[in-house]
Amino acid sequence: MLIVETLIEYATHSLDRPFSYIYKGNKKIERGYRVLVSFNNREIVGYVLSVKETDKNKEELEEELGFQIDEIKDVLDTAPLLTEDLLELADEVSEYYLAPKISVLQSMLPPSLSPRRSSLKAPKISYNQYVVPLDEDEEGLTPKQIELLRFISLEKKVLKRDIKSVSIVNKLLELGKIEIVLEEKRRLEIPDYKYEVPPRLSEEQEQVIKEFNESHDDVYLLEGVTGSGKTEVYLSLSEKVLKEGKSILMLVPEISLTPMMMEYFIRRFKNNVAILHSELTPAQKYDEYRKIAKDDCHVVIGARSAIFAPLKNIGLIILDEEHVESYKQDVVPFYHAREVAIMRAKKHKAKVILGSATPSLESRARAQQKIYHLLTLKKRINNQKLPATTIVNLLDYRNIDRDSYIFSKRLRMNIAQVLENQEQAILLINRRGFSTNVSCRSCGYVFKCPTCNIALTYHKTDNMLKCHHCDYVEPMEKECPECHSQYLMKTGFGTERIEEEVHRLFPKAKTLRLDSDSAKIKAKIPEVIEKFRKKEADILIGTQMIAKGHDFPDVTLVGVVLADIGLSMPNYRSSERAFQLITQAVGRSGRKEKLGQAIIQTYNPSHYAITLGARQDYELFYRKEMEMRKAQHYPPYTFMTAITISGKNENNVIQAAYDSVDYLNDKFKSDGVILGPSTPYIAQIRDQHMRTILVKYRLDDLAHDILKKYVDLFALKSGISIAINIDPYNF
Ligand code: ADP
Ligand code: ZN
Ligand code: ZN
C-alpha cells in the first residue's frame, strides 16, 4: 500500500499543506501526478507531492495517526505534469508572493492539465486519422479501388477525411490493403509566413547587441524610443541563442500584440515557434503546451502565464513593453511576470531583457542603481523624426468646435486632411462604450451596478448598460426606475460614441473599432489590426489596447481624444499611466517615410504627465515622477503589500482586519507604515465582505518574515480568508 502526500485544489492559506491519502490500486503514481480524492465529502483534484510505500494496512495506519485516512479514488495522469525545474520555480514563486502553492501550480498549467476539478472536463489530445498503404497487391480489386490504393501509395500518407469516396476507403481498410495511423493534431492554425531576410542593423542596434553579448549581467533594460527597432534586436539576439542550442521565451503584454510578434518570429524561425496566450481555446493551449513540453520547438511567444512554459534549457527571456500592467496577475498568486522571469532565468543561467519606450519607474530605478544593465536606442530607424505634437486645451473656448462636442477644431481639421491625403489616423480614448453614464433629468437617479455601486456605461450597439468593473449587464430602460420620468440623459463618451461622431462628420470615412468589447469575440483583434494594416479602413478607434507596440506605416495622425481619464484616479501610478498612454500613442504616428502628427486633447494642458508625454521626454518625466514618489513615500522608494481579508460575516472580517493592523503595527514598529483597514472600492463580491490593509516598508526581507508569520497565524482563524498582494498596482 502507498501513502501519498497531496496538495488539494482549494487555494487558501489555511489548506496550504500536504494531506495524506492511501492508494491500493495498481496504476502508476508518482510525484507530479494529479489524483482524484475526497475532501469534506466532495470529490476534488489533488496534486501529488510524494509517494512512499508502507507495510501497514489502513487500520494500523489510522490507529497510529489517530484519524481516518481516505483512499485515492483515481490517478489522473500517466506522467508528471511539471519538471523538477518548474516545481522548484513554483516553490520559489509561492514563497516570494506568500501565495498558496496550489494557486501557483494552477497558474502555471493550462486548463486541461491544471490541478482542479474543471480540468476533468477539459479537452484531451486530438488526433488526425491518416491512411497509409499496407499491401499493394491489386489482385481482385475493382478499378476504382486500385485507383485509390495507387493514390495512397504515391502520397504515402493521406488524411482520411480528405478522401471523398468513403465506401471505397472502408472497403480497402476491410481488405487490409491500407491501415489507419493516428497523429496528434495541432489545433492552433499558424499562418504560413514566408522567411524574410533580416534588414541591415542600424548602428545603434549593432551597438546594443554587441554590448549585450559582451556583458555577463543577468537582467537588461532596453530603453528604446518608439520606432527604434527593438523587435529587430530581439530577433537578432534570439537567432544567436538558438544557434547555441538554447531556447527563447518571448513575452508580450497583451493578446493584441501577439499576432505581430508572432509574424516576426515565424518569418524568422518557422516551425520552431509555439504560441501561448489567454485567447487560445483550451484545446489549442493544450496542444501548444505539449508541443513545448515535448521539446518540439524552442521559441515560445505568449502573454503573462507563458513565463511558465515548459521550455528546457532557456537562454533568453524577453519581456516586450515591460511597463504594461497586464504582466501583473490581479488574482492570487498576484505574481508579476518580470519577477518570475528573473527567478526562472537564474535557474537556467539565462539572460533577461526588459524592453520599453517608457520603462516602468521600478525598472528604470533599478537600472539607475545598476541592478539592471541599461541599454538604449535613442534614434528612430532611418532617423525618422518624432511626430509633431500639439496639445489642445479644452478649457479654452477658442479651441472648441461648436458643431462637435468631441473633436476640437484642430483635431477635426487634421482628420479631414488625413482623409484627403488617403493616409490613416488612430483615435484613442481610455474608455470603451458609448457614454459613461445614464441619469434621470427629473430626479437625478444614476444607473449603477448593484454589486460595484459605480455608474454603468451605456453601449449603443446592443442597447445595454454594462459595468466596466464586473460583468454585470442590463438592458437600457426607457424610464427612470425611481420617478418613471422618460427624460434619461447620457453623458460622457467612449469609443462607440467617437465612432458615431466620425461617421456624422466624415460620412465617407471607413472606420474600425477595437476595445475590449469588440475583443470579446475571439480572433477579432488580429483581424481588425490586420484589416487596418492593409488599409481597409481610414480610421482606427480604440482604447489603450491599440496604443502600444503596433507598427502601422501609413498612420500620420494620432488623436488622443481625452488624455485626462485616469489622471484623477486616486492611484499613485496614475501619472505614470497617463504619460505612458500619451507617449505610446504619439509613437504610433509617422513611423515610415511620412512625418506624423499627434493631437492631444486635455483639460489639464500643463500637467507634467501630459506635456512630457507629448514631447516623449521619458528622462525628464522619470526624474520628476521619482521626486513625487519620494515625497509621498511610494514605490520605487518603498515597498508595498496589500492584504485583503474576506469572509461571509462582515463583523468577523472587520474584527480580523483590526486585529491584523494591531499585529502588524506591533511587529513592524517603526520599520513599516500600516494603513487601514479600509473598505475597498468594491467591498463585496457575491456573499464575501472585504477589507484591505496596506503595508509600506523599506526593508524587504524583514517585511517578508513578518508577513509570512502573519499569514500563518491569521489564516487559521475560522470564517475569514486572507489574500496577500505583494507590489500591488491599484492603491
Ligand atoms: P519599436 O518596437 O522600437 O517601437 P519596431 O521594432 O516596431 O520599433 O521597429 C520599427 C520599424 O522599423 C519596423 O517596421 C521594423 O520592421 C523596422 N526596422 C527595424 N529595424 C530595422 C533596420 N535595421 N532596418 C530597417 N528597418 C528596420
Ligand atoms: Zn427619475
Ligand atoms: Zn459591477
Short mmCIF file of N, CA and C and ligand atoms in Angstrom, two decimals, residues 198-202 205 224-234 260-261 264 320-321 357 377 381-382 549-551 553 584 587-588 591-592, ligand 1:
data_model
loop_
_atom_site.label_atom_id
_atom_site.label_comp_id
_atom_site.label_asym_id
_atom_site.label_seq_id
_atom_site.Cartn_x
_atom_site.Cartn_y
_atom_site.Cartn_z
N PRO A 198 16.62 39.31 -42.88
CA PRO A 198 16.65 40.39 -41.89
C PRO A 198 17.22 41.67 -42.48
N PRO A 199 16.73 42.83 -42.05
CA PRO A 199 17.28 44.09 -42.56
C PRO A 199 18.69 44.29 -42.03
N ARG A 200 19.43 45.19 -42.67
CA ARG A 200 20.74 45.52 -42.11
C ARG A 200 20.55 46.31 -40.83
N LEU A 201 21.23 45.87 -39.79
CA LEU A 201 21.01 46.52 -38.49
C LEU A 201 21.53 47.96 -38.53
N SER A 202 20.84 48.80 -37.80
CA SER A 202 21.32 50.18 -37.68
C SER A 202 22.52 50.18 -36.74
N GLN A 205 21.48 49.63 -33.20
CA GLN A 205 21.09 48.24 -32.94
C GLN A 205 22.34 47.37 -32.78
N GLY A 224 14.21 52.00 -25.54
CA GLY A 224 14.34 52.46 -26.92
C GLY A 224 13.11 53.24 -27.31
N VAL A 225 13.31 54.44 -27.85
CA VAL A 225 12.15 55.25 -28.23
C VAL A 225 11.27 54.46 -29.19
N THR A 226 10.02 54.86 -29.29
CA THR A 226 9.10 54.16 -30.18
C THR A 226 9.64 54.21 -31.61
N GLY A 227 9.63 53.06 -32.27
CA GLY A 227 10.10 53.02 -33.65
C GLY A 227 11.61 52.90 -33.78
N SER A 228 12.30 52.55 -32.69
CA SER A 228 13.75 52.46 -32.75
C SER A 228 14.22 51.06 -33.15
N GLY A 229 13.27 50.15 -33.35
CA GLY A 229 13.66 48.82 -33.84
C GLY A 229 14.03 47.84 -32.75
N LYS A 230 13.27 47.86 -31.67
CA LYS A 230 13.55 46.92 -30.57
C LYS A 230 13.30 45.48 -31.02
N THR A 231 12.23 45.28 -31.78
CA THR A 231 11.89 43.93 -32.21
C THR A 231 13.04 43.27 -32.97
N GLU A 232 13.67 44.05 -33.84
CA GLU A 232 14.79 43.50 -34.61
C GLU A 232 15.95 43.10 -33.68
N VAL A 233 16.12 43.85 -32.61
CA VAL A 233 17.13 43.48 -31.62
C VAL A 233 16.77 42.13 -30.98
N TYR A 234 15.49 41.97 -30.62
CA TYR A 234 15.06 40.70 -30.02
C TYR A 234 15.34 39.55 -30.99
N MET A 260 1.44 40.31 -34.21
CA MET A 260 2.55 40.98 -34.87
C MET A 260 3.87 40.31 -34.51
N MET A 261 4.04 40.05 -33.21
CA MET A 261 5.27 39.43 -32.75
C MET A 261 5.38 38.02 -33.35
N TYR A 264 6.62 38.23 -36.93
CA TYR A 264 8.07 38.47 -36.99
C TYR A 264 8.85 37.19 -36.68
N ASP A 320 8.60 42.20 -23.77
CA ASP A 320 8.43 43.41 -24.56
C ASP A 320 7.40 44.29 -23.86
N GLU A 321 7.54 45.60 -23.99
CA GLU A 321 6.63 46.55 -23.35
C GLU A 321 6.53 46.22 -21.86
N ALA A 357 9.68 51.69 -24.46
CA ALA A 357 9.99 53.09 -24.74
C ALA A 357 9.78 53.91 -23.47
N LEU A 377 18.32 52.78 -27.09
CA LEU A 377 18.19 53.11 -28.51
C LEU A 377 17.54 54.49 -28.54
N ILE A 381 14.41 54.35 -36.37
CA ILE A 381 15.02 53.77 -37.56
C ILE A 381 15.00 54.80 -38.69
N ASN A 382 16.07 54.90 -39.44
CA ASN A 382 16.23 55.89 -40.52
C ASN A 382 16.11 57.32 -40.01
N GLY A 549 2.92 49.36 -29.16
CA GLY A 549 3.63 48.39 -29.98
C GLY A 549 3.34 48.28 -31.46
N HIS A 550 2.11 48.56 -31.89
CA HIS A 550 1.81 48.28 -33.28
C HIS A 550 2.59 49.16 -34.23
N ASP A 551 2.79 48.63 -35.40
CA ASP A 551 3.56 49.33 -36.41
C ASP A 551 2.68 49.48 -37.64
N PRO A 553 2.44 51.59 -40.93
CA PRO A 553 3.26 52.53 -41.70
C PRO A 553 2.51 53.76 -42.22
N GLN A 584 3.11 56.35 -25.88
CA GLN A 584 2.91 55.21 -26.78
C GLN A 584 2.03 55.61 -27.95
N GLY A 587 3.79 57.71 -30.36
CA GLY A 587 4.76 56.86 -31.06
C GLY A 587 4.18 56.05 -32.19
N ARG A 588 2.87 55.95 -32.26
CA ARG A 588 2.25 55.20 -33.35
C ARG A 588 2.23 55.99 -34.64
N ARG A 591 5.61 56.49 -38.61
CA ARG A 591 6.70 55.54 -38.38
C ARG A 591 7.49 55.23 -39.65
N LYS A 592 6.91 55.47 -40.78
CA LYS A 592 7.70 55.22 -42.00
C LYS A 592 8.11 56.56 -42.61
P1 ADP B 1 9.87 49.62 -31.62
O1 ADP B 1 9.39 48.28 -31.10
O2 ADP B 1 11.20 50.02 -31.04
O3 ADP B 1 8.84 50.69 -31.50
P2 ADP B 1 9.88 48.30 -34.14
O4 ADP B 1 10.68 47.13 -33.69
O5 ADP B 1 8.42 48.14 -34.32
O6 ADP B 1 10.16 49.51 -33.16
O7 ADP B 1 10.56 48.85 -35.48
C1 ADP B 1 10.01 49.93 -36.19
C2 ADP B 1 10.06 49.64 -37.69
O8 ADP B 1 11.40 49.67 -38.18
C3 ADP B 1 9.50 48.31 -38.07
O9 ADP B 1 8.73 48.46 -39.24
C4 ADP B 1 10.72 47.47 -38.33
O10 ADP B 1 10.47 46.43 -39.25
C5 ADP B 1 11.68 48.48 -38.90
N1 ADP B 1 13.10 48.16 -38.67
C6 ADP B 1 13.66 47.73 -37.52
N2 ADP B 1 14.99 47.59 -37.65
C7 ADP B 1 15.29 47.95 -38.91
C8 ADP B 1 16.52 48.03 -39.67
N3 ADP B 1 17.70 47.72 -39.12
N4 ADP B 1 16.43 48.45 -40.94
C9 ADP B 1 15.25 48.77 -41.49
N5 ADP B 1 14.07 48.72 -40.85
C10 ADP B 1 14.08 48.32 -39.58
#
